[in-house]
Coordinates of C-alpha atoms in Angstrom, one line a residue:
M1 CA 67.9 -8.3 31.6
I2 CA 68.6 -12.0 30.6
P3 CA 69.6 -12.6 27.0
L4 CA 67.5 -14.9 25.3
P5 CA 68.5 -18.5 23.9
D6 CA 70.6 -18.8 20.5
T7 CA 67.9 -22.0 20.1
V8 CA 64.6 -19.9 21.2
L9 CA 65.4 -17.3 18.8
A10 CA 66.0 -19.1 16.0
W11 CA 62.3 -20.8 16.8
V12 CA 60.3 -18.0 17.9
I13 CA 62.1 -16.2 14.9
P14 CA 60.5 -17.5 12.5
A15 CA 57.2 -19.0 13.6
V16 CA 56.1 -14.7 14.6
V17 CA 56.8 -14.7 11.1
V18 CA 54.8 -17.7 9.5
F19 CA 51.5 -16.6 12.1
G20 CA 51.8 -12.7 10.6
V21 CA 51.9 -13.8 6.9
T22 CA 49.1 -16.4 7.9
A23 CA 46.9 -13.7 9.9
A24 CA 48.0 -11.0 7.0
A25 CA 46.6 -13.6 4.3
V26 CA 43.6 -14.2 6.3
A27 CA 43.0 -10.7 6.9
V28 CA 43.3 -10.0 2.8
A29 CA 41.6 -13.4 1.9
V30 CA 38.8 -11.4 4.5
W31 CA 39.0 -8.0 3.2
S32 CA 38.3 -9.6 -0.6
V33 CA 35.3 -12.0 0.0
R34 CA 33.7 -9.2 1.9
R35 CA 34.3 -6.5 -0.9
A36 CA 33.4 -8.9 -3.9
R37 CA 30.1 -9.6 -1.8
R38 CA 29.7 -5.9 -2.0
S39 CA 31.3 -5.1 -5.1
P40 CA 28.9 -3.8 -8.3
R41 CA 28.5 -7.0 -9.9
A42 CA 27.2 -8.8 -6.8
R43 CA 25.4 -6.0 -6.0
A44 CA 23.2 -6.6 -9.8
R45 CA 22.6 -10.1 -8.6
A46 CA 21.6 -9.4 -6.3
E47 CA 19.4 -7.1 -7.8
A48 CA 18.3 -8.8 -10.3
D49 CA 17.3 -11.5 -8.1
R50 CA 14.7 -9.3 -5.6
T51 CA 13.3 -8.2 -9.4
R52 CA 12.5 -12.3 -9.3
A53 CA 11.0 -12.0 -6.3
G54 CA 9.1 -9.4 -6.6
S55 CA 7.5 -10.3 -9.8
A56 CA 6.9 -14.1 -8.2
L57 CA 5.3 -11.6 -5.0
V58 CA 3.1 -9.6 -8.3
R59 CA 2.0 -12.7 -9.9
L60 CA 0.9 -13.8 -6.1
D61 CA -1.2 -10.8 -5.0
D62 CA -2.3 -11.0 -8.4
A63 CA -3.7 -14.2 -7.8
V64 CA -5.1 -14.0 -4.4
G65 CA -7.1 -11.2 -6.2
E66 CA -8.8 -13.6 -8.8
L67 CA -9.3 -16.9 -5.7
D68 CA -10.9 -13.7 -4.1
L69 CA -13.2 -13.2 -6.6
E70 CA -13.9 -17.0 -7.6
V71 CA -14.7 -17.5 -4.2
G72 CA -17.1 -15.2 -4.1
L73 CA -18.9 -16.2 -7.2
S74 CA -18.5 -20.1 -5.5
G75 CA -21.0 -18.4 -2.8
A76 CA -23.1 -17.8 -5.1
L77 CA -24.1 -21.1 -6.3
Y78 CA -23.4 -23.2 -2.7
D79 CA -26.2 -20.9 -0.9
G80 CA -23.5 -18.5 0.4
E81 CA -20.8 -21.0 1.2
A82 CA -17.2 -21.8 -0.9
P83 CA -15.8 -25.0 -1.3
A84 CA -13.6 -25.9 1.4
A85 CA -10.4 -26.0 -0.7
L86 CA -11.1 -23.0 -2.1
R87 CA -11.3 -21.0 0.9
R88 CA -7.8 -23.3 2.2
A89 CA -6.0 -21.9 -0.4
R90 CA -6.9 -18.2 -0.3
M91 CA -6.0 -18.5 3.2
I92 CA -2.6 -20.0 2.5
A93 CA -2.6 -17.8 -0.5
Q94 CA -3.1 -14.4 2.1
H95 CA -0.5 -15.3 4.2
V96 CA 2.2 -16.2 1.9
R97 CA 1.6 -12.5 0.7
D98 CA 1.8 -10.9 3.6
E99 CA 4.5 -12.8 4.4
S100 CA 5.9 -12.2 1.7
F101 CA 5.8 -8.1 1.9
E102 CA 6.9 -8.3 5.1
S103 CA 10.2 -9.7 4.0
F104 CA 10.0 -7.9 0.9
R105 CA 9.9 -4.1 2.5
G106 CA 13.3 -5.4 4.4
L107 CA 15.2 -5.9 1.4
D108 CA 15.4 -2.7 0.9
D109 CA 18.9 -2.2 3.1
A110 CA 20.0 -5.1 3.0
D111 CA 23.8 -6.3 1.8
P112 CA 23.5 -8.7 -1.9
D113 CA 23.9 -11.9 0.3
E114 CA 20.8 -11.3 2.7
V115 CA 18.7 -10.0 -0.3
R116 CA 19.8 -13.0 -2.5
R117 CA 19.0 -15.5 0.3
V118 CA 15.3 -14.0 1.3
S119 CA 14.8 -13.5 -2.7
A120 CA 14.7 -17.2 -2.5
R121 CA 12.7 -17.8 0.3
I122 CA 10.3 -15.6 -1.3
R123 CA 10.1 -17.0 -4.9
S124 CA 9.7 -20.7 -3.5
R125 CA 7.6 -19.9 -1.2
T126 CA 5.3 -18.2 -3.1
E127 CA 5.9 -20.6 -6.2
E128 CA 4.1 -22.8 -3.7
A129 CA 1.6 -20.8 -3.0
L130 CA 0.7 -20.2 -6.7
G131 CA 0.7 -23.8 -7.0
V132 CA -2.1 -24.7 -4.2
V133 CA -3.4 -21.8 -6.0
A134 CA -3.6 -23.3 -8.9
G135 CA -4.7 -27.0 -8.1
A136 CA -7.6 -25.5 -5.8
R137 CA -8.3 -23.6 -8.6
A138 CA -8.2 -26.6 -11.4
A139 CA -10.1 -28.8 -9.2
H140 CA -13.1 -26.3 -8.7
D141 CA -13.4 -25.8 -11.9
E142 CA -13.3 -29.3 -12.9
W143 CA -16.9 -29.5 -10.5
M144 CA -18.3 -26.9 -12.0
R145 CA -18.2 -28.1 -15.3
A146 CA -19.3 -31.9 -13.7
H147 CA -22.1 -30.7 -11.5
R148 CA -23.7 -26.6 -12.8
S149 CA -24.0 -25.7 -16.3
A150 CA -23.4 -22.3 -17.9
V151 CA -26.7 -21.5 -18.4
T152 CA -26.8 -21.6 -14.2
Q153 CA -23.9 -19.7 -13.9
V154 CA -24.8 -17.2 -16.5
D155 CA -27.9 -16.8 -15.2
A156 CA -26.4 -16.3 -11.5
A157 CA -23.4 -13.3 -13.0
G158 CA -26.8 -11.9 -14.6
A159 CA -29.1 -11.3 -11.6
R160 CA -25.5 -9.8 -9.5
L161 CA -25.1 -7.8 -12.9
E162 CA -28.8 -6.1 -11.8
R163 CA -28.3 -5.8 -8.3
L164 CA -24.5 -3.8 -9.3
R165 CA -26.9 -2.0 -11.8
T166 CA -29.3 -0.8 -8.8
E167 CA -26.8 -0.4 -5.6
L168 CA -24.9 1.9 -7.8
G169 CA -27.7 3.7 -9.4
D170 CA -26.6 6.8 -11.4
P171 CA -23.3 6.9 -10.8
G172 CA -23.5 10.5 -12.4
A173 CA -25.5 12.0 -9.8
L174 CA -22.6 11.8 -7.3
V175 CA -20.0 13.2 -10.0
A176 CA -22.4 15.8 -10.2
D177 CA -23.2 16.9 -6.6
L178 CA -19.2 16.9 -6.1
S179 CA -18.6 19.3 -9.5
G180 CA -20.5 21.6 -8.6
R181 CA -19.8 22.8 -5.1
F182 CA -16.0 21.7 -5.2
D183 CA -13.1 22.2 -7.7
E184 CA -12.2 19.2 -10.4
T185 CA -9.1 18.5 -8.9
E186 CA -11.3 17.3 -5.4
W187 CA -13.4 15.1 -7.8
Q188 CA -12.0 14.2 -10.3
Q189 CA -11.3 11.1 -9.2
A190 CA -14.6 10.5 -8.5
A191 CA -14.9 10.9 -12.0
V192 CA -12.8 8.6 -13.3
A193 CA -14.5 6.0 -10.9
A194 CA -17.5 6.5 -12.4
R195 CA -16.5 6.1 -16.3
T196 CA -15.2 3.2 -15.0
A197 CA -18.3 1.7 -13.3
S198 CA -20.3 2.6 -16.2
T199 CA -18.1 0.8 -19.0
A200 CA -17.5 -2.2 -16.9
L201 CA -21.5 -3.0 -16.6
T202 CA -21.9 -2.3 -20.1
S203 CA -18.9 -5.1 -20.6
A204 CA -20.5 -7.3 -18.6
Q205 CA -23.8 -7.1 -20.1
Q206 CA -22.4 -7.6 -23.5
H207 CA -20.2 -10.4 -22.5
L208 CA -22.8 -12.1 -20.6
G209 CA -25.2 -11.8 -23.9
A210 CA -22.6 -13.6 -25.5
A211 CA -22.1 -16.1 -23.0
R212 CA -26.0 -16.9 -23.0
S213 CA -25.8 -17.0 -26.6
L214 CA -22.9 -20.0 -26.4
A215 CA -24.7 -21.7 -23.5
A216 CA -27.6 -22.8 -25.6
D217 CA -24.9 -24.2 -28.4
P218 CA -23.8 -27.5 -26.4
T219 CA -21.1 -27.8 -29.4
R220 CA -19.5 -24.4 -27.9
S221 CA -18.0 -23.5 -24.3
A222 CA -18.9 -20.5 -22.8
F223 CA -16.7 -20.3 -19.7
P224 CA -14.4 -18.1 -21.9
E225 CA -17.5 -14.9 -22.4
L226 CA -18.9 -16.0 -18.9
A227 CA -14.7 -15.5 -16.8
V228 CA -14.0 -12.1 -18.7
A229 CA -18.3 -11.1 -17.6
E230 CA -17.1 -12.3 -14.4
R231 CA -13.9 -10.1 -14.5
E232 CA -16.4 -6.7 -15.7
L233 CA -18.1 -7.1 -12.8
R234 CA -15.6 -6.9 -10.4
R235 CA -14.2 -4.0 -12.1
A236 CA -17.8 -2.6 -11.9
A237 CA -18.2 -2.9 -8.0
S238 CA -14.4 -2.1 -7.6
S239 CA -15.0 1.2 -9.1
A240 CA -18.4 1.9 -7.5
R241 CA -17.1 1.0 -4.2
A242 CA -14.4 3.7 -5.0
L243 CA -16.8 6.2 -6.8
E244 CA -19.0 6.2 -3.7
E245 CA -14.6 6.3 -1.1
A246 CA -14.4 9.2 -2.9
H247 CA -17.7 10.9 -2.7
R248 CA -17.4 10.7 1.6
L249 CA -13.5 11.7 1.5
V250 CA -14.9 15.1 0.1
T251 CA -18.2 16.0 1.7
D252 CA -16.4 14.4 5.1
A253 CA -13.6 16.6 4.7
A254 CA -15.9 19.8 4.1
L255 CA -17.8 18.8 7.2
A256 CA -14.7 18.9 9.5
M257 CA -12.2 21.5 7.6
P258 CA -13.7 24.4 9.8
Q259 CA -12.8 22.5 12.5
E260 CA -9.2 21.5 11.0
I261 CA -8.7 25.1 10.7
D262 CA -9.9 26.0 14.4
A263 CA -8.5 22.3 15.9
T264 CA -4.9 24.3 14.5
R265 CA -5.3 27.6 15.2
A266 CA -5.6 26.5 19.0
A267 CA -2.1 24.0 18.7
V268 CA -0.6 27.2 17.9
A269 CA -1.9 29.1 20.4
Q270 CA -0.8 26.4 22.9
A271 CA 2.8 26.4 21.3
M272 CA 2.4 30.0 21.9
R273 CA 2.8 29.3 25.5
V274 CA 5.4 26.6 25.4
R275 CA 8.1 29.1 23.3
D276 CA 7.2 31.9 26.3
D277 CA 9.1 29.1 29.0
L278 CA 12.3 27.8 26.8
E279 CA 15.2 29.3 26.2
P280 CA 16.1 32.5 24.4
A281 CA 17.5 30.6 21.3
D282 CA 15.2 27.6 21.2
A283 CA 12.0 29.9 22.1
E284 CA 13.7 32.5 19.1
R285 CA 13.6 29.4 16.4
L286 CA 10.4 27.6 17.4
G287 CA 9.1 31.5 16.8
R288 CA 10.2 30.6 13.9
E289 CA 8.4 27.9 13.1
L290 CA 5.4 29.6 14.8
R291 CA 5.1 32.2 12.5
A292 CA 5.8 29.7 8.4
V293 CA 2.9 27.1 9.7
T294 CA 0.1 30.7 10.6
E295 CA 1.9 32.0 7.9
E296 CA 0.6 29.2 5.7
L297 CA -2.4 28.3 7.7
D298 CA -3.7 32.1 6.5
R299 CA -3.0 31.5 2.5
L300 CA -4.8 27.9 2.9
I301 CA -8.0 29.5 4.0
P302 CA -9.3 31.4 1.0
L303 CA -8.8 28.0 -0.8
A304 CA -10.0 25.7 1.7
A305 CA -13.9 26.2 0.8
R306 CA -13.6 24.9 -2.9
R307 CA -10.9 22.5 -2.3
P308 CA -11.9 20.8 0.9
T309 CA -9.6 16.9 0.9
A310 CA -5.6 19.1 0.0
T311 CA -6.8 21.9 2.2
V312 CA -7.2 19.0 5.4
E313 CA -4.0 17.0 4.0
A314 CA -1.8 20.5 4.1
I315 CA -3.3 21.0 7.8
A316 CA -2.0 17.1 8.9
R317 CA 1.3 18.1 7.3
L318 CA 1.5 21.3 9.0
R319 CA 0.6 19.7 12.2
A320 CA 3.0 17.1 11.9
R321 CA 5.9 20.0 11.2
L322 CA 4.3 22.1 14.9
D323 CA 5.1 18.6 16.1
L324 CA 8.6 18.5 14.8
A325 CA 8.7 22.5 16.2
L326 CA 8.0 21.6 19.4
G327 CA 9.7 18.3 20.2
D328 CA 10.4 17.4 23.8
A329 CA 9.3 20.9 24.7
R330 CA 5.6 20.1 25.8
T331 CA 4.8 17.9 28.7
A332 CA 3.1 14.7 28.4
Q333 CA -0.5 16.2 28.9
Q334 CA 0.1 19.0 26.3
R335 CA 1.3 16.0 23.5
L336 CA -1.9 14.2 24.6
R337 CA -4.0 17.1 23.4
G338 CA -2.5 17.9 21.1
A339 CA -2.5 14.4 19.4
R340 CA -6.6 14.0 20.1
T341 CA -7.1 17.0 18.1
A342 CA -5.0 16.6 15.2
L343 CA -5.5 12.2 15.8
P344 CA -9.5 13.0 13.0
G345 CA -6.9 15.2 10.4
T346 CA -4.7 13.0 9.8
L347 CA -6.8 10.0 9.6
A348 CA -8.9 11.9 6.8
S349 CA -5.8 12.4 5.1
A350 CA -4.5 8.9 5.4
R351 CA -7.6 7.5 4.3
G352 CA -7.4 9.5 0.9
A353 CA -4.2 8.9 0.2
L354 CA -4.9 5.5 0.5
A355 CA -7.6 5.7 -1.4
R356 CA -5.5 7.5 -4.8
A357 CA -3.1 4.4 -3.9
E358 CA -5.1 1.4 -4.2
L359 CA -6.5 3.1 -7.6
A360 CA -2.8 4.0 -8.6
V361 CA -1.0 0.6 -7.4
A362 CA -3.6 -1.7 -9.8
G363 CA -1.2 -3.3 -12.6
A364 CA 2.3 -2.2 -11.0
G365 CA 5.2 -3.8 -9.5
A366 CA 6.5 -5.1 -5.8
D367 CA 7.9 -2.6 -4.6
A368 CA 3.9 0.4 -4.9
R369 CA 2.6 -3.0 -3.6
V370 CA 4.6 -3.6 -0.7
R371 CA 4.2 0.2 0.3
L372 CA 0.5 0.2 -0.2
D373 CA 0.0 -2.7 1.5
A374 CA 2.6 -1.8 4.5
A375 CA -0.1 1.7 4.3
Q376 CA -3.3 -0.4 5.1
R377 CA -1.3 -2.1 8.3
E378 CA -0.8 1.0 9.6
L379 CA -4.0 2.6 9.3
A380 CA -5.9 -0.1 10.7
A381 CA -3.0 -0.2 13.7
A382 CA -4.2 3.4 13.6
R383 CA -7.7 3.1 14.1
R384 CA -6.7 -0.4 16.5
S385 CA -4.9 1.9 18.8
D386 CA -6.3 3.1 21.7
D387 CA -3.2 6.0 22.9
P388 CA -3.8 8.9 20.7
V389 CA -0.2 9.5 20.4
E390 CA 0.4 5.9 19.0
A391 CA -2.6 6.1 17.0
L392 CA -0.9 9.5 15.0
D393 CA 1.9 8.2 14.5
A394 CA 0.8 5.2 13.1
A395 CA -1.5 7.7 11.1
R396 CA 1.6 9.6 9.7
R397 CA 3.4 6.2 8.9
A398 CA 0.2 5.4 6.7
Q399 CA -0.1 8.5 4.4
R400 CA 4.2 7.9 4.1
H401 CA 3.7 5.1 2.9
A402 CA 0.4 5.5 0.5
E403 CA 1.8 8.0 -0.9
D404 CA 5.3 6.1 -1.6
A405 CA 3.4 3.9 -3.3
Q406 CA 1.6 6.2 -5.2
A407 CA 4.2 8.0 -6.1
L408 CA 6.1 4.4 -7.2
A409 CA 3.1 2.8 -9.1
D410 CA 2.9 6.9 -11.4
Y411 CA 7.1 6.4 -12.0
A412 CA 6.2 2.6 -13.5
R413 CA 3.7 3.7 -15.6
L414 CA 5.7 7.4 -17.0
K415 CA 7.9 4.5 -18.0
T416 CA 5.5 2.2 -19.5
P417 CA 2.3 3.7 -20.4
P418 CA -0.6 1.2 -20.0
A419 CA -2.3 0.3 -23.4
D420 CA -5.6 1.2 -21.8
P421 CA -6.8 4.8 -21.3
L422 CA -8.8 4.0 -18.7
A423 CA -6.1 2.8 -16.5
R424 CA -4.6 5.6 -15.7

């Protein structure tokens, strides 16, 4: 081998040293930057930004709810057609809220830089949408004060109150029907909704009376009392819907429960036939799961008549456990048949979980609301799907999201107990 000239070595060696040191310095710098971005301090800053974005998102979600009320009230005064500015503001706010929910949900596993960037975008878009809503509401309020008298609005609200009272009827009758047939855990939610609806109607009537008295005095404004009355009417209407839904969920579950039990037993029998074609080790594993599912089903049956919704929800979980145990051992036709029989009970279970979550999430933070939004989307997807397997998967995701939303709301409520006992 021919030795390199001394002049070449004298040039190459320093160059290698310089480039090596530079590369090492760059590597250390990159490592330091990445570590700083993932440091506890960086994560704390990112979490603070995420919290601020969540607070803005909660304000927007509340504003959308208020705007829904205002559009409905305006429609009552405009022959069923709300002003274009209000409808446009609601559409913008709903669009921004829904997209921001999606973005906020994606922050769970993001790195701090991504969290801060997305949080800043959420806050910017949310504040912009809130500005649009505030502007539309201010313009509408000014128009209403100039063109609609307080007496007219009080009369319209009074008519809605009487119509709602007629539609609600005797809320105690629905609760009595449930309490005579089922355990308290089955009708407790309906009882809370009935009490809330009755209380809200009474409160709305009182505030409307005060607004009517103020409207007769040209030197005083009736609008503050009228606004409170409108909110109470909205609370009454929402509680009336919750009462009807709670009653329907329990009675539907009671009717469907025998079929759900039979369908689960049939699914276990089918799984036993699948087990016969498996290798010994897989067959033994599946056999243990089948015995456990059968034992749990037998344990549920004695209480099923008194606890139908709890039984249907437990059966839905058993069907999911059975599908997990079977894995890929079934044919496509067997999976399709199993999904068709499991879907009705799972949809009912997801509806029940969603109804409970909607009550729990009222007044909760962004995390609970985002999970609730995901549950609503998945349940809608399950109902739209023509594929039973896809629909079943979506319904199960909806139930998980709804349960997560309720758990998050309950946890937040434990940390900050509400002042209003009816909020529990």
